[in-house]
Amino acid sequence: MLRVRSLLTALFVLNLCGCQFHNLHIWPERRRPDPVLPASIEAAELVAWLNSRTEGLTSWRSTDVGVHVRMPGLPMPQRLRGSLACSAPRNFRLIAQNLVGLADFGSNDDLCWAYAKPGEPVVLTWQHEDAGLLSMLPGGLPHLDSDWLMTILGVAPLDPAAWQLEQAGQRTVRLVSSEVDSEGRALKRSILVDLVKGEAREHVLQDGYGSVQVRAQLSDYRPQGGVDLPRVIRVSFPETETELTISIGRLSVNDPQESRLWETPRGEGLQHFDVREVLAQLERGGGQQMTVHVEVSAEQLANAALRQIAERSELADEPVFDAPAPAPRRLRWFPFWK
């Protein structure tokens, strides 16, 4: 009782002295950091700032890379380990594997490729300007643009003339750029920039209808060799509900890279098919009966086309699907375990 009475007396005395409890700062006030970039920044200034964060960077490589994959049809997310390397202007290589299989994506000055196992022993290739054709493959790959990857990875500077500024919020702004792909389709690219930290937080690629094709979110920036690089890159493909999170550990910058690093996968039994060749074969083999015999899936036709290209045989102009035939083997595009 005495302790309670003493406490009440102390509070009464404090009140008489004019002390206000809301003015008693027991903990120091947490102050928000000042933004690195002003909200009034112009597009050219912002592009110059982003370029300065990776100025002088022409290549980097890490053999300490983790890849976490989530997608429909997987009983559980898959975790892989591997390596990632890039070198201006168009060299890129990501190799990741686990006990189930392996995935290999890359590009060089001439072309891009994708390979996965287990599955068909097929290395799919395409020219840089044909990245938009990947979405035309039945169950095919998303839009994978090597130039876009080079920008995200920091080895390709942005062109100030190509970008305009959109205000996205009090603490963020968005750079936008419009272009047309090799098939005449409109594309829109955007970069969300955090003004407080002065970092690019998100790269988005949209089609002409505003649908997001690819979104890459960047985080955990760390200085390395005089440049600032993100160590976590989360890439999502909304149309296929697929998400890859790439975590980058130790890396080296501007070191000489072996030329064989930028060569397409080679090995006994591996065959290389160009995406235009596959699409042309599908077009020749589709015929009008595709609309009647719906039980023949587009994916089965894609697999059949690839096998017939490999055998150097031609499909008839109007193939007949009435006769029973064994189901073709399923071509497993990335991810290989689907």
mmCIF file of C-alpha atoms in Angstrom:
data_model
loop_
_atom_site.group_PDB
_atom_site.id
_atom_site.type_symbol
_atom_site.label_atom_id
_atom_site.label_comp_id
_atom_site.label_asym_id
_atom_site.label_seq_id
_atom_site.Cartn_x
_atom_site.Cartn_y
_atom_site.Cartn_z
ATOM 1 C CA MET A 1 0.000 0.000 0.000
ATOM 2 C CA LEU A 2 2.842 2.326 0.843
ATOM 3 C CA ARG A 3 4.440 1.691 -2.569
ATOM 4 C CA VAL A 4 1.226 2.610 -4.427
ATOM 5 C CA ARG A 5 0.795 5.756 -2.330
ATOM 6 C CA SER A 6 4.378 6.833 -3.079
ATOM 7 C CA LEU A 7 3.838 6.337 -6.825
ATOM 8 C CA LEU A 8 0.666 8.433 -6.822
ATOM 9 C CA THR A 9 2.454 11.188 -4.874
ATOM 10 C CA ALA A 10 5.292 11.250 -7.422
ATOM 11 C CA LEU A 11 2.869 11.508 -10.347
ATOM 12 C CA PHE A 12 1.018 14.369 -8.605
ATOM 13 C CA VAL A 13 4.264 16.286 -8.041
ATOM 14 C CA LEU A 14 5.269 15.850 -11.694
ATOM 15 C CA ASN A 15 1.924 17.188 -12.796
ATOM 16 C CA LEU A 16 2.287 20.257 -10.540
ATOM 17 C CA CYS A 17 5.670 20.916 -12.085
ATOM 18 C CA GLY A 18 4.041 21.174 -15.500
ATOM 19 C CA CYS A 19 5.518 17.959 -16.903
ATOM 20 C CA GLN A 20 3.502 16.462 -19.739
ATOM 21 C CA PHE A 21 3.836 12.723 -20.234
ATOM 22 C CA HIS A 22 3.667 12.950 -23.984
ATOM 23 C CA ASN A 23 6.778 15.131 -23.861
ATOM 24 C CA LEU A 24 8.792 12.572 -21.915
ATOM 25 C CA HIS A 25 10.856 10.810 -24.581
ATOM 26 C CA ILE A 26 11.941 7.579 -23.032
ATOM 27 C CA TRP A 27 13.216 6.281 -26.399
ATOM 28 C CA PRO A 28 14.992 8.435 -28.956
ATOM 29 C CA GLU A 29 12.811 9.425 -31.888
ATOM 30 C CA ARG A 30 13.411 7.295 -34.955
ATOM 31 C CA ARG A 31 14.192 9.631 -37.809
ATOM 32 C CA ARG A 32 13.591 8.657 -41.388
ATOM 33 C CA PRO A 33 16.696 8.886 -43.538
ATOM 34 C CA ASP A 34 16.850 11.670 -46.057
ATOM 35 C CA PRO A 35 16.241 10.477 -49.652
ATOM 36 C CA VAL A 36 19.360 9.970 -51.730
ATOM 37 C CA LEU A 37 17.508 11.378 -54.747
ATOM 38 C CA PRO A 38 15.106 14.373 -54.822
ATOM 39 C CA ALA A 39 11.483 13.862 -55.846
ATOM 40 C CA SER A 40 11.971 16.561 -58.509
ATOM 41 C CA ILE A 41 14.669 14.582 -60.338
ATOM 42 C CA GLU A 42 14.484 14.531 -64.150
ATOM 43 C CA ALA A 43 14.581 11.401 -66.295
ATOM 44 C CA ALA A 44 18.056 12.068 -67.704
ATOM 45 C CA GLU A 45 19.424 12.726 -64.214
ATOM 46 C CA LEU A 46 17.904 9.522 -62.871
ATOM 47 C CA VAL A 47 19.302 7.445 -65.749
ATOM 48 C CA ALA A 48 22.731 8.993 -65.169
ATOM 49 C CA TRP A 49 22.509 8.133 -61.464
ATOM 50 C CA LEU A 50 21.588 4.497 -62.117
ATOM 51 C CA ASN A 51 24.390 4.192 -64.668
ATOM 52 C CA SER A 52 26.885 5.633 -62.188
ATOM 53 C CA ARG A 53 26.155 2.816 -59.697
ATOM 54 C CA THR A 54 27.661 0.281 -62.124
ATOM 55 C CA GLU A 55 30.069 2.545 -64.024
ATOM 56 C CA GLY A 56 33.047 0.604 -65.345
ATOM 57 C CA LEU A 57 31.369 -2.790 -64.835
ATOM 58 C CA THR A 58 31.656 -4.971 -67.941
ATOM 59 C CA SER A 59 31.348 -8.472 -66.482
ATOM 60 C CA TRP A 60 30.873 -10.439 -63.299
ATOM 61 C CA ARG A 61 30.591 -14.064 -62.267
ATOM 62 C CA SER A 62 29.448 -16.061 -59.249
ATOM 63 C CA THR A 63 29.768 -19.785 -58.630
ATOM 64 C CA ASP A 64 27.765 -19.398 -55.428
ATOM 65 C CA VAL A 65 24.201 -19.086 -56.730
ATOM 66 C CA GLY A 66 20.998 -20.541 -55.332
ATOM 67 C CA VAL A 67 17.808 -20.817 -57.393
ATOM 68 C CA HIS A 68 14.421 -21.337 -55.771
ATOM 69 C CA VAL A 69 11.557 -22.234 -58.126
ATOM 70 C CA ARG A 70 7.817 -22.142 -57.495
ATOM 71 C CA MET A 71 5.247 -23.046 -60.158
ATOM 72 C CA PRO A 72 1.940 -24.865 -60.604
ATOM 73 C CA GLY A 73 2.271 -28.641 -60.828
ATOM 74 C CA LEU A 74 5.245 -28.861 -58.494
ATOM 75 C CA PRO A 75 4.543 -30.874 -55.348
ATOM 76 C CA MET A 76 6.907 -28.525 -53.540
ATOM 77 C CA PRO A 77 9.282 -25.678 -54.465
ATOM 78 C CA GLN A 78 12.561 -26.794 -55.989
ATOM 79 C CA ARG A 79 15.975 -25.608 -54.805
ATOM 80 C CA LEU A 80 19.019 -25.700 -57.070
ATOM 81 C CA ARG A 81 22.635 -24.616 -56.851
ATOM 82 C CA GLY A 82 24.829 -23.380 -59.644
ATOM 83 C CA SER A 83 26.619 -20.457 -61.256
ATOM 84 C CA LEU A 84 25.741 -17.227 -63.054
ATOM 85 C CA ALA A 85 27.965 -15.142 -65.327
ATOM 86 C CA CYS A 86 27.433 -12.157 -67.607
ATOM 87 C CA SER A 87 29.623 -10.029 -69.837
ATOM 88 C CA ALA A 88 28.751 -7.056 -72.044
ATOM 89 C CA PRO A 89 27.314 -6.779 -74.521
ATOM 90 C CA ARG A 90 25.262 -10.037 -74.692
ATOM 91 C CA ASN A 91 27.049 -12.886 -72.937
ATOM 92 C CA PHE A 92 25.009 -14.596 -70.230
ATOM 93 C CA ARG A 93 25.047 -18.046 -68.604
ATOM 94 C CA LEU A 94 22.965 -19.545 -65.790
ATOM 95 C CA ILE A 95 23.525 -23.202 -64.927
ATOM 96 C CA ALA A 96 21.668 -24.697 -61.956
ATOM 97 C CA GLN A 97 21.076 -28.258 -60.841
ATOM 98 C CA ASN A 98 19.920 -30.517 -58.046
ATOM 99 C CA LEU A 99 19.485 -34.254 -57.608
ATOM 100 C CA VAL A 100 16.560 -34.221 -60.050
ATOM 101 C CA GLY A 101 18.179 -32.584 -63.054
ATOM 102 C CA LEU A 102 19.805 -29.541 -64.629
ATOM 103 C CA ALA A 103 18.820 -26.303 -66.372
ATOM 104 C CA ASP A 104 21.079 -24.265 -68.669
ATOM 105 C CA PHE A 105 20.139 -20.833 -70.047
ATOM 106 C CA GLY A 106 22.540 -18.597 -71.933
ATOM 107 C CA SER A 107 23.337 -16.236 -74.752
ATOM 108 C CA ASN A 108 26.309 -15.017 -76.757
ATOM 109 C CA ASP A 109 26.788 -12.464 -79.508
ATOM 110 C CA ASP A 110 24.937 -14.657 -82.027
ATOM 111 C CA LEU A 111 22.074 -16.432 -80.260
ATOM 112 C CA CYS A 112 20.326 -17.522 -77.064
ATOM 113 C CA TRP A 113 19.546 -21.027 -75.818
ATOM 114 C CA ALA A 114 17.652 -23.073 -73.239
ATOM 115 C CA TYR A 115 18.334 -26.674 -72.245
ATOM 116 C CA ALA A 116 16.997 -28.845 -69.431
ATOM 117 C CA LYS A 117 17.250 -32.431 -68.310
ATOM 118 C CA PRO A 118 15.802 -34.918 -67.709
ATOM 119 C CA GLY A 119 13.673 -34.583 -70.824
ATOM 120 C CA GLU A 120 14.195 -34.539 -74.560
ATOM 121 C CA PRO A 121 17.896 -34.116 -75.539
ATOM 122 C CA VAL A 122 17.050 -30.804 -77.210
ATOM 123 C CA VAL A 123 18.826 -27.444 -77.000
ATOM 124 C CA LEU A 124 16.328 -24.805 -78.110
ATOM 125 C CA THR A 125 18.015 -21.787 -79.720
ATOM 126 C CA TRP A 126 16.789 -18.438 -80.994
ATOM 127 C CA GLN A 127 18.187 -15.199 -82.362
ATOM 128 C CA HIS A 128 18.212 -12.216 -80.016
ATOM 129 C CA GLU A 129 15.504 -10.446 -81.980
ATOM 130 C CA ASP A 130 13.293 -13.569 -81.861
ATOM 131 C CA ALA A 131 12.779 -13.594 -78.083
ATOM 132 C CA GLY A 132 9.113 -12.731 -78.576
ATOM 133 C CA LEU A 133 8.557 -15.945 -80.548
ATOM 134 C CA LEU A 134 9.107 -18.085 -77.456
ATOM 135 C CA SER A 135 5.584 -17.358 -76.248
ATOM 136 C CA MET A 136 4.213 -18.880 -79.477
ATOM 137 C CA LEU A 137 5.553 -22.326 -78.609
ATOM 138 C CA PRO A 138 2.878 -24.649 -77.159
ATOM 139 C CA GLY A 139 3.557 -24.613 -73.444
ATOM 140 C CA GLY A 140 6.670 -22.697 -74.357
ATOM 141 C CA LEU A 141 9.135 -20.411 -72.674
ATOM 142 C CA PRO A 142 8.348 -16.886 -71.499
ATOM 143 C CA HIS A 143 9.841 -13.829 -73.170
ATOM 144 C CA LEU A 144 13.578 -14.036 -72.402
ATOM 145 C CA ASP A 145 15.406 -10.971 -73.691
ATOM 146 C CA SER A 146 19.186 -10.982 -73.297
ATOM 147 C CA ASP A 147 19.463 -7.194 -73.619
ATOM 148 C CA TRP A 148 16.950 -6.801 -70.785
ATOM 149 C CA LEU A 149 18.936 -9.251 -68.668
ATOM 150 C CA MET A 150 22.139 -7.304 -69.287
ATOM 151 C CA THR A 151 20.473 -4.164 -67.918
ATOM 152 C CA ILE A 152 19.181 -5.919 -64.810
ATOM 153 C CA LEU A 153 22.587 -7.464 -64.125
ATOM 154 C CA GLY A 154 24.313 -4.079 -64.399
ATOM 155 C CA VAL A 155 26.661 -4.638 -67.335
ATOM 156 C CA ALA A 156 24.618 -2.654 -69.885
ATOM 157 C CA PRO A 157 24.040 1.069 -69.202
ATOM 158 C CA LEU A 158 20.669 2.649 -69.870
ATOM 159 C CA ASP A 159 20.206 4.943 -72.858
ATOM 160 C CA PRO A 160 18.992 8.330 -71.521
ATOM 161 C CA ALA A 161 17.136 9.080 -74.765
ATOM 162 C CA ALA A 162 14.975 5.965 -74.468
ATOM 163 C CA TRP A 163 13.415 6.608 -71.049
ATOM 164 C CA GLN A 164 10.727 8.904 -69.693
ATOM 165 C CA LEU A 165 9.721 9.553 -66.101
ATOM 166 C CA GLU A 166 6.454 8.666 -64.370
ATOM 167 C CA GLN A 167 5.740 9.533 -60.745
ATOM 168 C CA ALA A 168 4.833 6.343 -58.890
ATOM 169 C CA GLY A 169 4.680 7.643 -55.313
ATOM 170 C CA GLN A 170 6.273 9.980 -52.782
ATOM 171 C CA ARG A 171 9.253 7.716 -52.288
ATOM 172 C CA THR A 172 9.457 6.057 -55.729
ATOM 173 C CA VAL A 173 9.453 6.990 -59.405
ATOM 174 C CA ARG A 174 9.212 4.878 -62.522
ATOM 175 C CA LEU A 175 11.190 5.093 -65.757
ATOM 176 C CA VAL A 176 9.274 3.856 -68.830
ATOM 177 C CA SER A 177 10.299 2.997 -72.375
ATOM 178 C CA SER A 178 8.283 1.792 -75.373
ATOM 179 C CA GLU A 179 9.489 -0.285 -78.304
ATOM 180 C CA VAL A 180 8.403 -2.758 -80.981
ATOM 181 C CA ASP A 181 9.704 -6.326 -81.275
ATOM 182 C CA SER A 182 10.746 -8.149 -84.467
ATOM 183 C CA GLU A 183 7.144 -9.254 -85.082
ATOM 184 C CA GLY A 184 5.803 -5.704 -84.888
ATOM 185 C CA ARG A 185 4.284 -6.131 -81.434
ATOM 186 C CA ALA A 186 4.374 -3.260 -78.942
ATOM 187 C CA LEU A 187 6.351 -3.703 -75.722
ATOM 188 C CA LYS A 188 6.665 -1.478 -72.675
ATOM 189 C CA ARG A 189 9.550 -1.618 -70.221
ATOM 190 C CA SER A 190 9.628 0.107 -66.863
ATOM 191 C CA ILE A 191 12.036 0.477 -63.933
ATOM 192 C CA LEU A 192 10.796 1.307 -60.438
ATOM 193 C CA VAL A 193 13.393 3.368 -58.551
ATOM 194 C CA ASP A 194 13.532 3.867 -54.785
ATOM 195 C CA LEU A 195 14.373 7.547 -54.222
ATOM 196 C CA VAL A 196 15.327 7.011 -50.577
ATOM 197 C CA LYS A 197 18.073 4.500 -51.332
ATOM 198 C CA GLY A 198 18.676 5.451 -54.954
ATOM 199 C CA GLU A 199 18.225 1.840 -56.114
ATOM 200 C CA ALA A 200 16.333 0.167 -58.937
ATOM 201 C CA ARG A 201 13.767 -2.048 -57.230
ATOM 202 C CA GLU A 202 11.841 -3.554 -60.106
ATOM 203 C CA HIS A 203 12.081 -4.137 -63.860
ATOM 204 C CA VAL A 204 8.841 -4.941 -65.704
ATOM 205 C CA LEU A 205 8.184 -6.009 -69.292
ATOM 206 C CA GLN A 206 4.597 -5.602 -70.562
ATOM 207 C CA ASP A 207 2.953 -6.360 -73.891
ATOM 208 C CA GLY A 208 0.909 -3.874 -75.878
ATOM 209 C CA TYR A 209 -2.230 -4.728 -73.881
ATOM 210 C CA GLY A 210 -0.605 -3.967 -70.551
ATOM 211 C CA SER A 211 -0.210 -7.601 -69.474
ATOM 212 C CA VAL A 212 2.965 -8.257 -67.523
ATOM 213 C CA GLN A 213 5.216 -10.742 -69.311
ATOM 214 C CA VAL A 214 8.145 -10.677 -66.893
ATOM 215 C CA ARG A 215 8.761 -8.918 -63.583
ATOM 216 C CA ALA A 216 12.203 -8.833 -61.921
ATOM 217 C CA GLN A 217 12.424 -7.518 -58.345
ATOM 218 C CA LEU A 218 15.863 -6.557 -57.020
ATOM 219 C CA SER A 219 16.976 -6.370 -53.402
ATOM 220 C CA ASP A 220 19.920 -6.762 -51.014
ATOM 221 C CA TYR A 221 22.299 -4.419 -52.851
ATOM 222 C CA ARG A 222 25.919 -4.725 -51.762
ATOM 223 C CA PRO A 223 29.082 -2.928 -52.903
ATOM 224 C CA GLN A 224 31.562 -5.030 -54.837
ATOM 225 C CA GLY A 225 34.607 -3.763 -56.680
ATOM 226 C CA GLY A 226 33.384 -0.172 -56.684
ATOM 227 C CA VAL A 227 29.875 -0.989 -57.977
ATOM 228 C CA ASP A 228 26.551 -1.805 -56.319
ATOM 229 C CA LEU A 229 24.843 -5.039 -57.357
ATOM 230 C CA PRO A 230 21.648 -6.741 -56.141
ATOM 231 C CA ARG A 231 22.234 -10.106 -54.500
ATOM 232 C CA VAL A 232 18.608 -11.272 -54.681
ATOM 233 C CA ILE A 233 16.689 -11.252 -57.989
ATOM 234 C CA ARG A 234 13.130 -12.563 -57.979
ATOM 235 C CA VAL A 235 11.838 -13.165 -61.507
ATOM 236 C CA SER A 236 8.144 -13.914 -62.002
ATOM 237 C CA PHE A 237 6.161 -14.889 -65.096
ATOM 238 C CA PRO A 238 2.512 -14.095 -64.237
ATOM 239 C CA GLU A 239 0.975 -15.893 -67.215
ATOM 240 C CA THR A 240 2.491 -19.219 -66.149
ATOM 241 C CA GLU A 241 2.392 -18.467 -62.399
ATOM 242 C CA THR A 242 6.093 -19.278 -62.246
ATOM 243 C CA GLU A 243 8.581 -17.583 -59.958
ATOM 244 C CA LEU A 244 12.366 -17.936 -59.715
ATOM 245 C CA THR A 245 14.328 -16.407 -56.854
ATOM 246 C CA ILE A 246 18.051 -16.152 -57.596
ATOM 247 C CA SER A 247 20.301 -15.587 -54.568
ATOM 248 C CA ILE A 248 23.868 -14.574 -55.387
ATOM 249 C CA GLY A 249 26.701 -15.160 -52.928
ATOM 250 C CA ARG A 250 30.389 -14.526 -53.562
ATOM 251 C CA LEU A 251 31.186 -12.968 -56.917
ATOM 252 C CA SER A 252 34.061 -11.454 -58.875
ATOM 253 C CA VAL A 253 33.853 -8.453 -61.183
ATOM 254 C CA ASN A 254 35.634 -7.621 -64.439
ATOM 255 C CA ASP A 255 37.712 -10.800 -64.421
ATOM 256 C CA PRO A 256 38.594 -12.447 -67.763
ATOM 257 C CA GLN A 257 36.114 -15.183 -68.671
ATOM 258 C CA GLU A 258 36.795 -18.310 -70.712
ATOM 259 C CA SER A 259 35.310 -18.174 -74.204
ATOM 260 C CA ARG A 260 33.826 -21.658 -73.767
ATOM 261 C CA LEU A 261 31.565 -20.226 -71.071
ATOM 262 C CA TRP A 262 29.491 -18.592 -73.819
ATOM 263 C CA GLU A 263 29.157 -21.691 -76.011
ATOM 264 C CA THR A 264 25.897 -23.613 -76.383
ATOM 265 C CA PRO A 265 25.649 -26.964 -74.572
ATOM 266 C CA ARG A 266 27.293 -29.823 -76.459
ATOM 267 C CA GLY A 267 27.244 -33.533 -75.833
ATOM 268 C CA GLU A 268 26.493 -36.902 -77.305
ATOM 269 C CA GLY A 269 22.905 -37.099 -78.493
ATOM 270 C CA LEU A 270 22.168 -33.387 -78.002
ATOM 271 C CA GLN A 271 20.437 -31.692 -80.931
ATOM 272 C CA HIS A 272 20.006 -27.975 -81.556
ATOM 273 C CA PHE A 273 16.678 -26.675 -82.901
ATOM 274 C CA ASP A 274 15.959 -23.046 -83.787
ATOM 275 C CA VAL A 275 12.625 -21.742 -82.538
ATOM 276 C CA ARG A 276 11.665 -20.501 -86.026
ATOM 277 C CA GLU A 277 12.315 -23.970 -87.435
ATOM 278 C CA VAL A 278 10.098 -25.558 -84.802
ATOM 279 C CA LEU A 279 7.279 -23.050 -85.374
ATOM 280 C CA ALA A 280 7.477 -23.523 -89.150
ATOM 281 C CA GLN A 281 7.254 -27.293 -88.718
ATOM 282 C CA LEU A 282 4.242 -26.890 -86.472
ATOM 283 C CA GLU A 283 2.575 -24.625 -89.026
ATOM 284 C CA ARG A 284 3.145 -27.133 -91.807
ATOM 285 C CA GLY A 285 1.885 -29.968 -89.657
ATOM 286 C CA GLY A 286 -1.129 -28.224 -88.155
ATOM 287 C CA GLY A 287 -3.564 -28.456 -91.033
ATOM 288 C CA GLN A 288 -7.272 -27.762 -90.767
ATOM 289 C CA GLN A 289 -7.862 -31.005 -88.894
ATOM 290 C CA MET A 290 -6.454 -29.341 -85.793
ATOM 291 C CA THR A 291 -9.827 -27.682 -85.288
ATOM 292 C CA VAL A 292 -11.654 -31.023 -85.548
ATOM 293 C CA HIS A 293 -9.442 -33.423 -83.649
ATOM 294 C CA VAL A 294 -9.041 -31.474 -80.450
ATOM 295 C CA GLU A 295 -7.769 -34.550 -78.651
ATOM 296 C CA VAL A 296 -4.400 -33.949 -80.309
ATOM 297 C CA SER A 297 -2.823 -31.371 -78.014
ATOM 298 C CA ALA A 298 -0.591 -28.545 -79.199
ATOM 299 C CA GLU A 299 2.146 -29.834 -76.941
ATOM 300 C CA GLN A 300 2.000 -33.281 -78.580
ATOM 301 C CA LEU A 301 2.332 -31.603 -81.976
ATOM 302 C CA ALA A 302 5.349 -29.637 -80.744
ATOM 303 C CA ASN A 303 7.015 -32.823 -79.565
ATOM 304 C CA ALA A 304 6.210 -34.604 -82.816
ATOM 305 C CA ALA A 305 7.609 -31.693 -84.811
ATOM 306 C CA LEU A 306 10.864 -31.742 -82.900
ATOM 307 C CA ARG A 307 11.302 -35.455 -83.384
ATOM 308 C CA GLN A 308 10.569 -35.234 -87.099
ATOM 309 C CA ILE A 309 13.061 -32.418 -87.525
ATOM 310 C CA ALA A 310 15.613 -34.592 -85.779
ATOM 311 C CA GLU A 311 14.867 -37.474 -88.128
ATOM 312 C CA ARG A 312 15.049 -35.112 -91.132
ATOM 313 C CA SER A 313 11.630 -36.252 -92.288
ATOM 314 C CA GLU A 314 8.867 -34.014 -93.576
ATOM 315 C CA LEU A 315 5.301 -33.968 -92.329
ATOM 316 C CA ALA A 316 2.537 -34.334 -94.892
ATOM 317 C CA ASP A 317 0.566 -31.238 -95.779
ATOM 318 C CA GLU A 318 -2.546 -32.653 -94.153
ATOM 319 C CA PRO A 319 -1.651 -35.279 -91.576
ATOM 320 C CA VAL A 320 -4.331 -37.773 -90.593
ATOM 321 C CA PHE A 321 -4.906 -38.239 -86.900
ATOM 322 C CA ASP A 322 -7.749 -40.761 -87.205
ATOM 323 C CA ALA A 323 -5.510 -43.821 -87.117
ATOM 324 C CA PRO A 324 -4.451 -44.784 -83.603
ATOM 325 C CA ALA A 325 -0.857 -43.902 -82.852
ATOM 326 C CA PRO A 326 1.309 -44.155 -79.755
ATOM 327 C CA ALA A 327 1.386 -40.985 -77.719
ATOM 328 C CA PRO A 328 4.562 -39.018 -78.441
ATOM 329 C CA ARG A 329 7.016 -38.505 -75.642
ATOM 330 C CA ARG A 330 6.425 -35.319 -73.715
ATOM 331 C CA LEU A 331 8.943 -32.559 -74.356
ATOM 332 C CA ARG A 332 9.743 -31.035 -71.017
ATOM 333 C CA TRP A 333 10.437 -27.348 -71.341
ATOM 334 C CA PHE A 334 11.836 -25.498 -68.364
ATOM 335 C CA PRO A 335 11.336 -26.197 -65.530
ATOM 336 C CA PHE A 336 12.523 -29.687 -66.324
ATOM 337 C CA TRP A 337 10.759 -31.423 -63.442
ATOM 338 C CA LYS A 338 7.218 -30.432 -64.459
#
